[in-house]
mmCIF file of C-alpha atoms and ligand atoms in Angstrom:
data_model
loop_
_atom_site.group_PDB
_atom_site.id
_atom_site.type_symbol
_atom_site.label_atom_id
_atom_site.label_comp_id
_atom_site.label_asym_id
_atom_site.label_seq_id
_atom_site.Cartn_x
_atom_site.Cartn_y
_atom_site.Cartn_z
ATOM 1 C CA MET A 12 98.844 94.821 96.736
ATOM 2 C CA GLN A 13 95.472 93.131 97.249
ATOM 3 C CA LYS A 14 95.047 92.703 100.994
ATOM 4 C CA ILE A 15 93.509 89.593 102.501
ATOM 5 C CA TYR A 16 91.721 89.700 105.848
ATOM 6 C CA LEU A 17 91.692 86.416 107.775
ATOM 7 C CA ASP A 18 91.166 87.768 111.283
ATOM 8 C CA TYR A 19 87.374 87.879 111.618
ATOM 9 C CA ASN A 20 87.505 86.723 115.249
ATOM 10 C CA ALA A 21 89.386 89.917 116.131
ATOM 11 C CA THR A 22 86.750 92.014 114.428
ATOM 12 C CA SER A 23 84.565 91.838 111.362
ATOM 13 C CA PRO A 24 84.053 94.642 108.859
ATOM 14 C CA LEU A 25 80.986 96.812 109.381
ATOM 15 C CA ARG A 26 78.115 95.526 107.245
ATOM 16 C CA PRO A 27 76.823 98.016 104.655
ATOM 17 C CA LYS A 28 73.262 97.967 106.024
ATOM 18 C CA ALA A 29 74.538 98.373 109.590
ATOM 19 C CA ARG A 30 76.595 101.339 108.453
ATOM 20 C CA GLU A 31 73.523 102.832 106.827
ATOM 21 C CA ALA A 32 71.509 102.364 110.045
ATOM 22 C CA PHE A 33 74.345 104.000 112.007
ATOM 23 C CA MET A 34 74.555 106.968 109.626
ATOM 24 C CA ASN A 35 70.782 107.451 109.621
ATOM 25 C CA ALA A 36 70.787 107.476 113.412
ATOM 26 C CA LEU A 37 73.438 110.192 113.413
ATOM 27 C CA GLU A 38 70.984 112.450 111.593
ATOM 28 C CA GLU A 39 68.693 112.500 114.602
ATOM 29 C CA PHE A 40 69.455 113.639 118.090
ATOM 30 C CA GLY A 41 67.890 113.629 121.490
ATOM 31 C CA ASN A 42 68.626 112.066 124.832
ATOM 32 C CA PRO A 43 66.491 108.946 125.184
ATOM 33 C CA SER A 44 65.932 109.845 128.851
ATOM 34 C CA SER A 45 64.427 113.248 128.006
ATOM 35 C CA ILE A 46 60.675 113.579 128.328
ATOM 36 C CA HIS A 47 60.228 115.870 125.323
ATOM 37 C CA SER A 48 59.536 114.699 121.780
ATOM 38 C CA PHE A 49 63.251 114.600 120.779
ATOM 39 C CA GLY A 50 64.020 112.202 123.598
ATOM 40 C CA ARG A 51 60.852 110.145 123.162
ATOM 41 C CA SER A 52 61.564 109.592 119.480
ATOM 42 C CA ILE A 53 65.026 108.185 120.185
ATOM 43 C CA LYS A 54 63.744 106.134 123.099
ATOM 44 C CA ASN A 55 61.070 104.540 120.902
ATOM 45 C CA LYS A 56 63.610 103.629 118.267
ATOM 46 C CA ILE A 57 65.887 102.058 120.875
ATOM 47 C CA LEU A 58 62.934 100.063 122.207
ATOM 48 C CA GLN A 59 62.067 98.874 118.714
ATOM 49 C CA ALA A 60 65.682 97.875 118.082
ATOM 50 C CA LYS A 61 65.742 96.018 121.392
ATOM 51 C CA GLU A 62 62.550 94.171 120.464
ATOM 52 C CA LYS A 63 64.021 93.227 117.104
ATOM 53 C CA ILE A 64 67.191 91.903 118.768
ATOM 54 C CA ALA A 65 65.130 89.993 121.353
ATOM 55 C CA ASP A 66 63.017 88.525 118.596
ATOM 56 C CA LEU A 67 66.064 87.404 116.610
ATOM 57 C CA LEU A 68 67.528 85.787 119.734
ATOM 58 C CA ASN A 69 64.167 84.416 120.823
ATOM 59 C CA ILE A 70 64.285 85.925 124.319
ATOM 60 C CA SER A 71 62.293 88.527 126.221
ATOM 61 C CA PRO A 72 63.414 92.145 125.575
ATOM 62 C CA ASN A 73 63.308 92.697 129.345
ATOM 63 C CA ARG A 74 66.387 90.534 129.661
ATOM 64 C CA ILE A 75 68.583 92.763 127.468
ATOM 65 C CA ILE A 76 70.887 95.561 128.541
ATOM 66 C CA PHE A 77 73.221 97.393 126.185
ATOM 67 C CA THR A 78 76.841 97.779 127.272
ATOM 68 C CA SER A 79 80.026 99.152 125.735
ATOM 69 C CA GLY A 80 81.120 95.712 124.492
ATOM 70 C CA ALA A 81 81.714 92.133 125.523
ATOM 71 C CA THR A 82 84.452 93.266 127.911
ATOM 72 C CA GLU A 83 81.981 95.321 129.943
ATOM 73 C CA SER A 84 79.338 92.597 129.697
ATOM 74 C CA ASN A 85 81.778 90.027 131.070
ATOM 75 C CA ASN A 86 82.912 92.325 133.878
ATOM 76 C CA THR A 87 79.297 93.135 134.761
ATOM 77 C CA ALA A 88 78.287 89.485 134.743
ATOM 78 C CA LEU A 89 81.124 88.317 136.957
ATOM 79 C CA LEU A 90 80.593 91.088 139.497
ATOM 80 C CA SER A 91 76.803 90.823 139.514
ATOM 81 C CA VAL A 92 76.611 88.308 142.315
ATOM 82 C CA PRO A 93 78.695 89.773 145.150
ATOM 83 C CA GLY A 94 80.482 87.247 147.313
ATOM 84 C CA ALA A 95 80.009 84.404 144.856
ATOM 85 C CA LYS A 96 82.734 81.823 144.367
ATOM 86 C CA ILE A 97 83.593 82.113 140.669
ATOM 87 C CA PHE A 98 84.432 79.036 138.586
ATOM 88 C CA ILE A 99 85.806 79.681 135.105
ATOM 89 C CA SER A 100 87.368 77.577 132.407
ATOM 90 C CA PRO A 101 91.013 78.222 131.477
ATOM 91 C CA LEU A 102 89.817 79.034 127.947
ATOM 92 C CA GLU A 103 88.117 82.275 128.932
ATOM 93 C CA HIS A 104 88.879 85.656 127.417
ATOM 94 C CA VAL A 105 90.954 88.004 129.583
ATOM 95 C CA SER A 106 87.838 90.086 130.256
ATOM 96 C CA VAL A 107 86.716 87.089 132.340
ATOM 97 C CA THR A 108 90.011 85.850 133.768
ATOM 98 C CA GLU A 109 91.128 89.277 134.986
ATOM 99 C CA VAL A 110 87.918 90.365 136.736
ATOM 100 C CA VAL A 111 87.975 88.649 140.124
ATOM 101 C CA PRO A 112 91.182 88.162 142.131
ATOM 102 C CA PHE A 113 91.160 84.395 142.637
ATOM 103 C CA PRO A 114 88.809 82.560 140.307
ATOM 104 C CA SER A 115 88.745 78.772 140.546
ATOM 105 C CA PHE A 116 89.782 77.195 137.268
ATOM 106 C CA LEU A 117 87.674 74.297 136.050
ATOM 107 C CA LYS A 118 89.461 71.229 134.787
ATOM 108 C CA ILE A 119 89.494 70.734 131.034
ATOM 109 C CA ASP A 120 90.376 67.604 129.125
ATOM 110 C CA PRO A 121 93.156 67.574 126.493
ATOM 111 C CA SER A 122 90.630 68.409 123.788
ATOM 112 C CA GLY A 123 89.763 71.638 125.633
ATOM 113 C CA LEU A 124 86.331 70.635 126.880
ATOM 114 C CA VAL A 125 85.307 71.304 130.474
ATOM 115 C CA ASP A 126 85.464 68.049 132.421
ATOM 116 C CA LEU A 127 81.876 67.560 133.535
ATOM 117 C CA VAL A 128 82.664 65.142 136.366
ATOM 118 C CA SER A 129 85.125 67.624 137.901
ATOM 119 C CA LEU A 130 82.598 70.422 137.414
ATOM 120 C CA GLU A 131 80.064 68.451 139.386
ATOM 121 C CA ASN A 132 82.637 67.747 142.147
ATOM 122 C CA ASP A 133 83.655 71.415 142.307
ATOM 123 C CA LEU A 134 80.086 72.617 142.561
ATOM 124 C CA SER A 135 79.053 70.073 145.150
ATOM 125 C CA SER A 136 81.333 71.733 147.734
ATOM 126 C CA ALA A 137 79.486 74.009 150.096
ATOM 127 C CA PHE A 138 79.670 77.537 148.768
ATOM 128 C CA PRO A 139 76.518 79.484 149.537
ATOM 129 C CA ARG A 140 76.816 81.479 146.311
ATOM 130 C CA LYS A 141 78.583 80.355 143.196
ATOM 131 C CA MET A 142 78.878 81.282 139.565
ATOM 132 C CA VAL A 143 80.145 79.275 136.609
ATOM 133 C CA SER A 144 81.434 81.219 133.608
ATOM 134 C CA VAL A 145 82.301 79.261 130.470
ATOM 135 C CA SER A 146 82.400 80.708 126.977
ATOM 136 C CA LEU A 147 80.379 78.930 124.341
ATOM 137 C CA ALA A 148 83.149 79.127 121.726
ATOM 138 C CA HIS A 149 86.832 79.772 122.334
ATOM 139 C CA ASN A 150 88.162 82.806 120.471
ATOM 140 C CA GLU A 151 91.545 81.253 119.593
ATOM 141 C CA THR A 152 90.527 77.754 118.541
ATOM 142 C CA GLY A 153 86.765 77.992 117.980
ATOM 143 C CA ILE A 154 86.264 75.000 120.315
ATOM 144 C CA ILE A 155 82.601 74.744 121.285
ATOM 145 C CA GLN A 156 81.802 73.639 124.824
ATOM 146 C CA ASP A 157 78.990 71.286 125.773
ATOM 147 C CA LEU A 158 77.264 74.231 127.347
ATOM 148 C CA GLU A 159 73.864 72.581 127.700
ATOM 149 C CA SER A 160 75.414 70.011 130.079
ATOM 150 C CA ILE A 161 77.394 72.708 131.909
ATOM 151 C CA ILE A 162 74.195 74.718 132.422
ATOM 152 C CA TYR A 163 72.290 71.651 133.580
ATOM 153 C CA ILE A 164 74.934 70.702 136.157
ATOM 154 C CA SER A 165 75.401 74.301 137.335
ATOM 155 C CA LYS A 166 71.700 74.812 137.871
ATOM 156 C CA LYS A 167 71.489 71.490 139.715
ATOM 157 C CA TYR A 168 73.913 72.943 142.278
ATOM 158 C CA HIS A 169 72.182 76.345 142.305
ATOM 159 C CA ALA A 170 75.108 78.102 140.661
ATOM 160 C CA PHE A 171 74.557 81.150 138.472
ATOM 161 C CA VAL A 172 75.702 80.461 134.925
ATOM 162 C CA HIS A 173 77.318 83.007 132.659
ATOM 163 C CA THR A 174 78.415 82.349 129.123
ATOM 164 C CA ASP A 175 80.460 84.561 126.846
ATOM 165 C CA ALA A 176 78.932 83.868 123.459
ATOM 166 C CA ALA A 177 80.699 86.753 121.668
ATOM 167 C CA GLN A 178 82.443 84.470 119.164
ATOM 168 C CA ALA A 179 79.537 82.079 118.749
ATOM 169 C CA LEU A 180 76.821 84.604 117.931
ATOM 170 C CA ALA A 181 75.419 84.059 114.423
ATOM 171 C CA ARG A 182 78.161 81.550 113.580
ATOM 172 C CA ILE A 183 76.339 78.705 115.285
ATOM 173 C CA PRO A 184 72.765 78.622 116.593
ATOM 174 C CA LEU A 185 72.260 79.663 120.227
ATOM 175 C CA SER A 186 69.869 77.054 121.597
ATOM 176 C CA PRO A 187 67.060 78.002 124.023
ATOM 177 C CA GLU A 188 68.968 76.106 126.753
ATOM 178 C CA ILE A 189 72.042 78.285 126.177
ATOM 179 C CA LEU A 190 69.978 81.445 126.306
ATOM 180 C CA GLU A 191 68.577 80.195 129.589
ATOM 181 C CA SER A 192 71.979 80.737 131.159
ATOM 182 C CA HIS A 193 71.407 83.406 133.763
ATOM 183 C CA LEU A 194 73.768 85.773 131.941
ATOM 184 C CA VAL A 195 74.923 85.811 128.313
ATOM 185 C CA THR A 196 77.545 88.137 126.806
ATOM 186 C CA LEU A 197 77.390 89.273 123.174
ATOM 187 C CA SER A 198 79.372 91.804 121.144
ATOM 188 C CA ALA A 199 78.367 93.800 118.055
ATOM 189 C CA HIS A 200 81.670 94.059 116.217
ATOM 190 C CA LYS A 201 82.261 90.319 115.919
ATOM 191 C CA ILE A 202 79.233 90.044 113.618
ATOM 192 C CA GLY A 203 79.721 93.140 111.477
ATOM 193 C CA GLY A 204 78.203 95.662 113.856
ATOM 194 C CA PRO A 205 80.100 98.627 115.270
ATOM 195 C CA MET A 206 82.780 98.452 117.959
ATOM 196 C CA GLY A 207 81.842 99.776 121.364
ATOM 197 C CA LEU A 208 78.500 98.026 121.727
ATOM 198 C CA GLY A 209 77.753 94.838 123.590
ATOM 199 C CA LEU A 210 74.809 93.128 125.103
ATOM 200 C CA LEU A 211 74.301 91.398 128.375
ATOM 201 C CA VAL A 212 71.359 89.061 128.634
ATOM 202 C CA LEU A 213 70.158 89.148 132.235
ATOM 203 C CA PRO A 214 68.360 86.600 134.339
ATOM 204 C CA GLU A 215 64.604 87.088 134.203
ATOM 205 C CA ASN A 216 63.073 88.356 137.451
ATOM 206 C CA GLN A 217 66.172 87.596 139.466
ATOM 207 C CA PHE A 218 68.598 89.434 141.643
ATOM 208 C CA PHE A 219 71.156 91.425 139.627
ATOM 209 C CA THR A 220 73.727 93.958 140.848
ATOM 210 C CA PRO A 221 74.633 96.553 138.207
ATOM 211 C CA LEU A 222 78.266 97.442 137.607
ATOM 212 C CA ILE A 223 77.748 100.972 136.318
ATOM 213 C CA ASN A 224 75.600 103.248 138.428
ATOM 214 C CA GLY A 225 74.446 106.776 137.808
ATOM 215 C CA GLY A 226 71.481 108.211 135.984
ATOM 216 C CA GLY A 227 69.263 105.153 136.221
ATOM 217 C CA GLN A 228 69.123 104.482 132.470
ATOM 218 C CA GLN A 229 68.099 101.022 131.271
ATOM 219 C CA LYS A 230 65.864 100.638 134.336
ATOM 220 C CA GLY A 231 68.832 101.244 136.618
ATOM 221 C CA MET A 232 70.664 98.156 135.341
ATOM 222 C CA ARG A 233 73.295 100.033 133.329
ATOM 223 C CA ALA A 234 73.656 103.765 133.780
ATOM 224 C CA GLY A 235 74.805 106.073 131.002
ATOM 225 C CA SER A 236 73.052 107.463 127.941
ATOM 226 C CA GLU A 237 72.498 104.675 125.447
ATOM 227 C CA ASN A 238 74.695 104.510 122.329
ATOM 228 C CA TYR A 239 71.789 105.092 119.958
ATOM 229 C CA PRO A 240 73.579 104.859 116.555
ATOM 230 C CA ALA A 241 75.456 101.720 117.585
ATOM 231 C CA ILE A 242 72.277 100.068 118.879
ATOM 232 C CA MET A 243 70.494 100.726 115.576
ATOM 233 C CA ALA A 244 73.468 99.359 113.648
ATOM 234 C CA PHE A 245 73.735 96.273 115.857
ATOM 235 C CA ALA A 246 70.047 95.392 115.360
ATOM 236 C CA GLN A 247 70.598 95.559 111.594
ATOM 237 C CA ALA A 248 73.877 93.612 111.705
ATOM 238 C CA LEU A 249 72.240 90.887 113.780
ATOM 239 C CA GLU A 250 69.371 90.551 111.310
ATOM 240 C CA ASP A 251 71.797 90.166 108.402
ATOM 241 C CA ALA A 252 74.100 87.812 110.302
ATOM 242 C CA MET A 253 71.185 85.610 111.371
ATOM 243 C CA ASP A 254 70.032 85.431 107.742
ATOM 244 C CA GLU A 255 73.474 84.156 106.753
ATOM 245 C CA LEU A 256 73.299 81.566 109.512
ATOM 246 C CA LYS A 257 69.813 80.472 108.419
ATOM 247 C CA MET A 258 70.974 80.169 104.826
ATOM 248 C CA GLN A 259 73.820 77.937 106.033
ATOM 249 C CA GLN A 260 76.449 80.170 104.495
ATOM 250 C CA TRP A 261 79.010 78.963 107.019
ATOM 251 C CA ASP A 262 78.861 75.412 105.645
ATOM 252 C CA SER A 263 81.026 76.263 102.642
ATOM 253 C CA ILE A 264 83.389 78.241 104.894
ATOM 254 C CA SER A 265 83.997 75.243 107.138
ATOM 255 C CA ILE A 266 84.839 73.202 104.010
ATOM 256 C CA LEU A 267 87.322 75.918 103.011
ATOM 257 C CA ARG A 268 88.782 75.890 106.531
ATOM 258 C CA ASP A 269 89.111 72.086 106.568
ATOM 259 C CA ASP A 270 90.801 72.157 103.189
ATOM 260 C CA LEU A 271 93.236 74.821 104.386
ATOM 261 C CA GLU A 272 94.136 72.609 107.354
ATOM 262 C CA LYS A 273 94.697 69.611 105.069
ATOM 263 C CA GLN A 274 97.124 71.629 102.973
ATOM 264 C CA ILE A 275 98.956 72.864 106.052
ATOM 265 C CA LEU A 276 99.516 69.302 107.238
ATOM 266 C CA LYS A 277 100.815 68.372 103.810
ATOM 267 C CA ILE A 278 103.381 71.172 103.906
ATOM 268 C CA SER A 279 104.326 70.806 107.567
ATOM 269 C CA PRO A 280 103.293 67.387 108.935
ATOM 270 C CA GLY A 281 104.666 68.422 112.357
ATOM 271 C CA SER A 282 102.042 71.149 112.782
ATOM 272 C CA ILE A 283 99.397 70.685 115.452
ATOM 273 C CA ILE A 284 95.866 71.721 114.548
ATOM 274 C CA VAL A 285 94.192 72.504 117.832
ATOM 275 C CA GLY A 286 90.716 71.035 118.296
ATOM 276 C CA LYS A 287 90.781 69.405 114.861
ATOM 277 C CA ASN A 288 88.546 66.507 115.780
ATOM 278 C CA ILE A 289 86.048 68.225 117.997
ATOM 279 C CA ASP A 290 83.142 70.575 117.501
ATOM 280 C CA ARG A 291 84.467 73.992 116.481
ATOM 281 C CA LEU A 292 83.220 77.238 114.995
ATOM 282 C CA PRO A 293 83.042 76.843 111.211
ATOM 283 C CA ASN A 294 85.419 79.730 110.528
ATOM 284 C CA THR A 295 88.267 79.268 113.002
ATOM 285 C CA SER A 296 91.545 77.426 112.725
ATOM 286 C CA CYS A 297 94.422 77.435 115.171
ATOM 287 C CA PHE A 298 97.662 75.668 114.303
ATOM 288 C CA SER A 299 101.368 75.718 114.936
ATOM 289 C CA MET A 300 104.247 76.222 112.531
ATOM 290 C CA PRO A 301 107.028 74.321 114.279
ATOM 291 C CA GLY A 302 110.204 76.341 114.580
ATOM 292 C CA VAL A 303 108.747 79.722 113.609
ATOM 293 C CA ASP A 304 107.744 82.165 116.321
ATOM 294 C CA SER A 305 104.074 83.359 116.200
ATOM 295 C CA MET A 306 104.946 87.047 116.036
ATOM 296 C CA ASN A 307 107.420 86.492 113.171
ATOM 297 C CA GLN A 308 104.700 84.678 111.272
ATOM 298 C CA VAL A 309 102.175 87.477 111.819
ATOM 299 C CA VAL A 310 104.687 90.069 110.609
ATOM 300 C CA ALA A 311 105.681 87.983 107.575
ATOM 301 C CA PHE A 312 102.026 87.444 106.639
ATOM 302 C CA ASP A 313 101.363 91.133 107.119
ATOM 303 C CA LEU A 314 104.194 91.986 104.749
ATOM 304 C CA ALA A 315 102.552 89.686 102.247
ATOM 305 C CA GLY A 316 99.257 91.568 102.735
ATOM 306 C CA ILE A 317 97.550 88.873 104.818
ATOM 307 C CA ALA A 318 96.056 89.720 108.223
ATOM 308 C CA VAL A 319 96.108 86.860 110.722
ATOM 309 C CA SER A 320 96.529 86.672 114.469
ATOM 310 C CA ALA A 321 99.035 85.195 116.869
ATOM 311 C CA GLY A 322 96.428 83.066 118.621
ATOM 312 C CA SER A 323 97.460 84.165 122.074
ATOM 313 C CA SER A 324 96.516 87.546 123.488
ATOM 314 C CA CYS A 325 98.506 90.194 121.762
ATOM 315 C CA SER A 326 98.520 93.775 122.918
ATOM 316 C CA SER A 327 101.024 96.596 122.541
ATOM 317 C CA GLY A 328 103.053 94.464 120.174
ATOM 318 C CA THR A 329 103.880 91.758 122.694
ATOM 319 C CA VAL A 330 102.546 88.241 122.586
ATOM 320 C CA LYS A 331 101.773 86.291 125.742
ATOM 321 C CA LEU A 332 101.670 82.536 125.474
ATOM 322 C CA SER A 333 98.077 81.370 125.525
ATOM 323 C CA GLN A 334 97.125 80.129 128.976
ATOM 324 C CA GLY A 335 94.153 78.304 127.495
ATOM 325 C CA LEU A 336 96.263 76.320 125.042
ATOM 326 C CA LYS A 337 98.772 75.668 127.801
ATOM 327 C CA ALA A 338 95.994 74.242 129.978
ATOM 328 C CA MET A 339 95.111 71.923 127.091
ATOM 329 C CA GLY A 340 98.635 70.572 127.358
ATOM 330 C CA LEU A 341 100.014 71.999 124.116
ATOM 331 C CA PRO A 342 103.817 71.606 124.242
ATOM 332 C CA GLU A 343 105.822 74.839 124.644
ATOM 333 C CA GLU A 344 107.437 74.637 121.181
ATOM 334 C CA HIS A 345 103.976 74.564 119.593
ATOM 335 C CA LEU A 346 102.615 77.249 121.966
ATOM 336 C CA LYS A 347 105.315 79.613 120.751
ATOM 337 C CA SER A 348 104.478 79.057 117.105
ATOM 338 C CA ILE A 349 100.696 79.150 117.144
ATOM 339 C CA LEU A 350 98.711 81.075 114.563
ATOM 340 C CA ARG A 351 94.980 81.810 114.398
ATOM 341 C CA VAL A 352 93.180 82.162 111.111
ATOM 342 C CA SER A 353 89.521 83.162 111.193
ATOM 343 C CA LEU A 354 87.464 83.341 108.017
ATOM 344 C CA GLY A 355 84.401 85.376 107.124
ATOM 345 C CA VAL A 356 81.411 84.449 105.002
ATOM 346 C CA ALA A 357 82.995 86.385 102.129
ATOM 347 C CA THR A 358 86.373 84.577 102.293
ATOM 348 C CA THR A 359 87.272 82.939 98.970
ATOM 349 C CA LYS A 360 89.268 79.917 97.873
ATOM 350 C CA ASP A 361 91.714 82.271 96.124
ATOM 351 C CA GLU A 362 92.370 83.967 99.447
ATOM 352 C CA THR A 363 93.009 80.741 101.343
ATOM 353 C CA ASN A 364 95.204 79.501 98.470
ATOM 354 C CA LYS A 365 97.276 82.645 98.747
ATOM 355 C CA PHE A 366 97.523 82.074 102.503
ATOM 356 C CA ILE A 367 98.822 78.539 101.893
ATOM 357 C CA GLU A 368 101.357 79.772 99.361
ATOM 358 C CA VAL A 369 102.760 82.305 101.831
ATOM 359 C CA TRP A 370 102.592 79.778 104.694
ATOM 360 C CA SER A 371 104.695 77.358 102.672
ATOM 361 C CA ARG A 372 107.290 80.031 101.927
ATOM 362 C CA ILE A 373 107.545 81.170 105.542
ATOM 363 C CA TYR A 374 107.818 77.577 106.727
ATOM 364 C CA ASN A 375 110.483 76.763 104.179
ATOM 365 C CA ASN A 376 112.302 79.945 105.123
ATOM 366 C CA ASN A 377 111.923 81.134 101.625
ATOM 367 C CA LEU A 378 110.397 84.523 102.109
ATOM 368 C CA ASN A 379 111.943 87.457 100.407
ATOM 369 C CA GLU A 380 110.569 90.452 102.300
ATOM 370 C CA LYS A 381 111.590 92.894 99.567
ATOM 371 C CA GLU A 382 109.152 91.509 97.055
ATOM 372 C CA PHE A 383 106.277 92.441 99.360
ATOM 373 C CA LEU A 384 107.352 96.009 99.949
HETATM 374 N N1 PMP B 5 85.020 87.757 124.703
HETATM 375 C C1 PMP B 5 85.514 87.108 123.642
HETATM 376 C C2 PMP B 5 85.340 85.623 123.551
HETATM 377 C C3 PMP B 5 86.186 87.809 122.651
HETATM 378 O O1 PMP B 5 86.686 87.159 121.596
HETATM 379 C C4 PMP B 5 86.333 89.206 122.774
HETATM 380 C C5 PMP B 5 87.063 90.018 121.713
HETATM 381 N N2 PMP B 5 88.354 89.543 121.427
HETATM 382 C C6 PMP B 5 85.801 89.838 123.904
HETATM 383 C C7 PMP B 5 85.156 89.075 124.839
HETATM 384 C C8 PMP B 5 85.907 91.332 124.079
HETATM 385 O O2 PMP B 5 84.983 91.930 123.202
HETATM 386 P P1 PMP B 5 84.834 93.509 123.040
HETATM 387 O O3 PMP B 5 85.878 93.917 122.063
HETATM 388 O O4 PMP B 5 83.436 93.693 122.499
HETATM 389 O O5 PMP B 5 84.996 94.136 124.379
#
């Protein structure tokens, strides 16, 4: 059976050139902290990769530290200003919501956007240190926040700003204003780099408390020997992903996504398409199939060879209802039946047509599991 992958927000396949960079790096060894020629050679290559990444992002290389992924970057960011009152949106990834014991949740409007008037009210209260953490694009729905305004208001009240841009990287442009957040989280495997590598963009020349301490690597800002092969692969993946963005390859994907949503509404007019009329990532769609539980849908699609995700956080085979979608006021019956489809640049019309065909059969309770086995 030809398998169809429509879960690019979970992870994206490793790009061929990134794989090649990774494999080439495995041929060489040396600890980048060693003074001898083996170490110096690796260190130079890491520095070059860092400069390439900085160049592609249009920031100073001094602001970049490599981490083990967006989860570590988010944890590091949120714990980097000890004693700060932390304000987060309800649409944050669990690696933000689970870091500090009692974060203050910002108000969002029914479309999922942070309410800027409430943000201003929250920040005007007298907390000596405060941090605002809002992701640029929501991983379940693709909803894009008005981050420029959030940054402007946060800075006005002297709050540190962190944004998790893991899902947005190379799918939409990251404006200079966004990169002037004090802290920005990125992840390699969402753009076709390897798993286990992330980036945290740090504030320039400002106070920063590291999370991981030890051997003083990365100028003491993140201890531990650098993941050399993954760094080389990430630099290559970013170059390729940015080329796709520049060549506007996502434009045709958003047309495919919009068409898929149109067909879904034709088949099941009671479905809710979350964030349909607001700015979203070009590849992401999140919708409900009234009356059919999310997990049952994922399993049925899987049997048909189609990989999709149950919108809400799903680990160890259990699905928790999405707190973010709940905060947007999505009714319980839709929350329970939500599905996330996320396309890649290589996704074809044939693949989305096949998705629609299977969707229709699941919805009409017309799925014969045996034919897929
Ligand atoms: N933030 C967001 C918005 C994500 O979508 C993810 C991955 N689901 C993460 C953080 C965690 O990324 P990583 O796997 O690199 O730790």
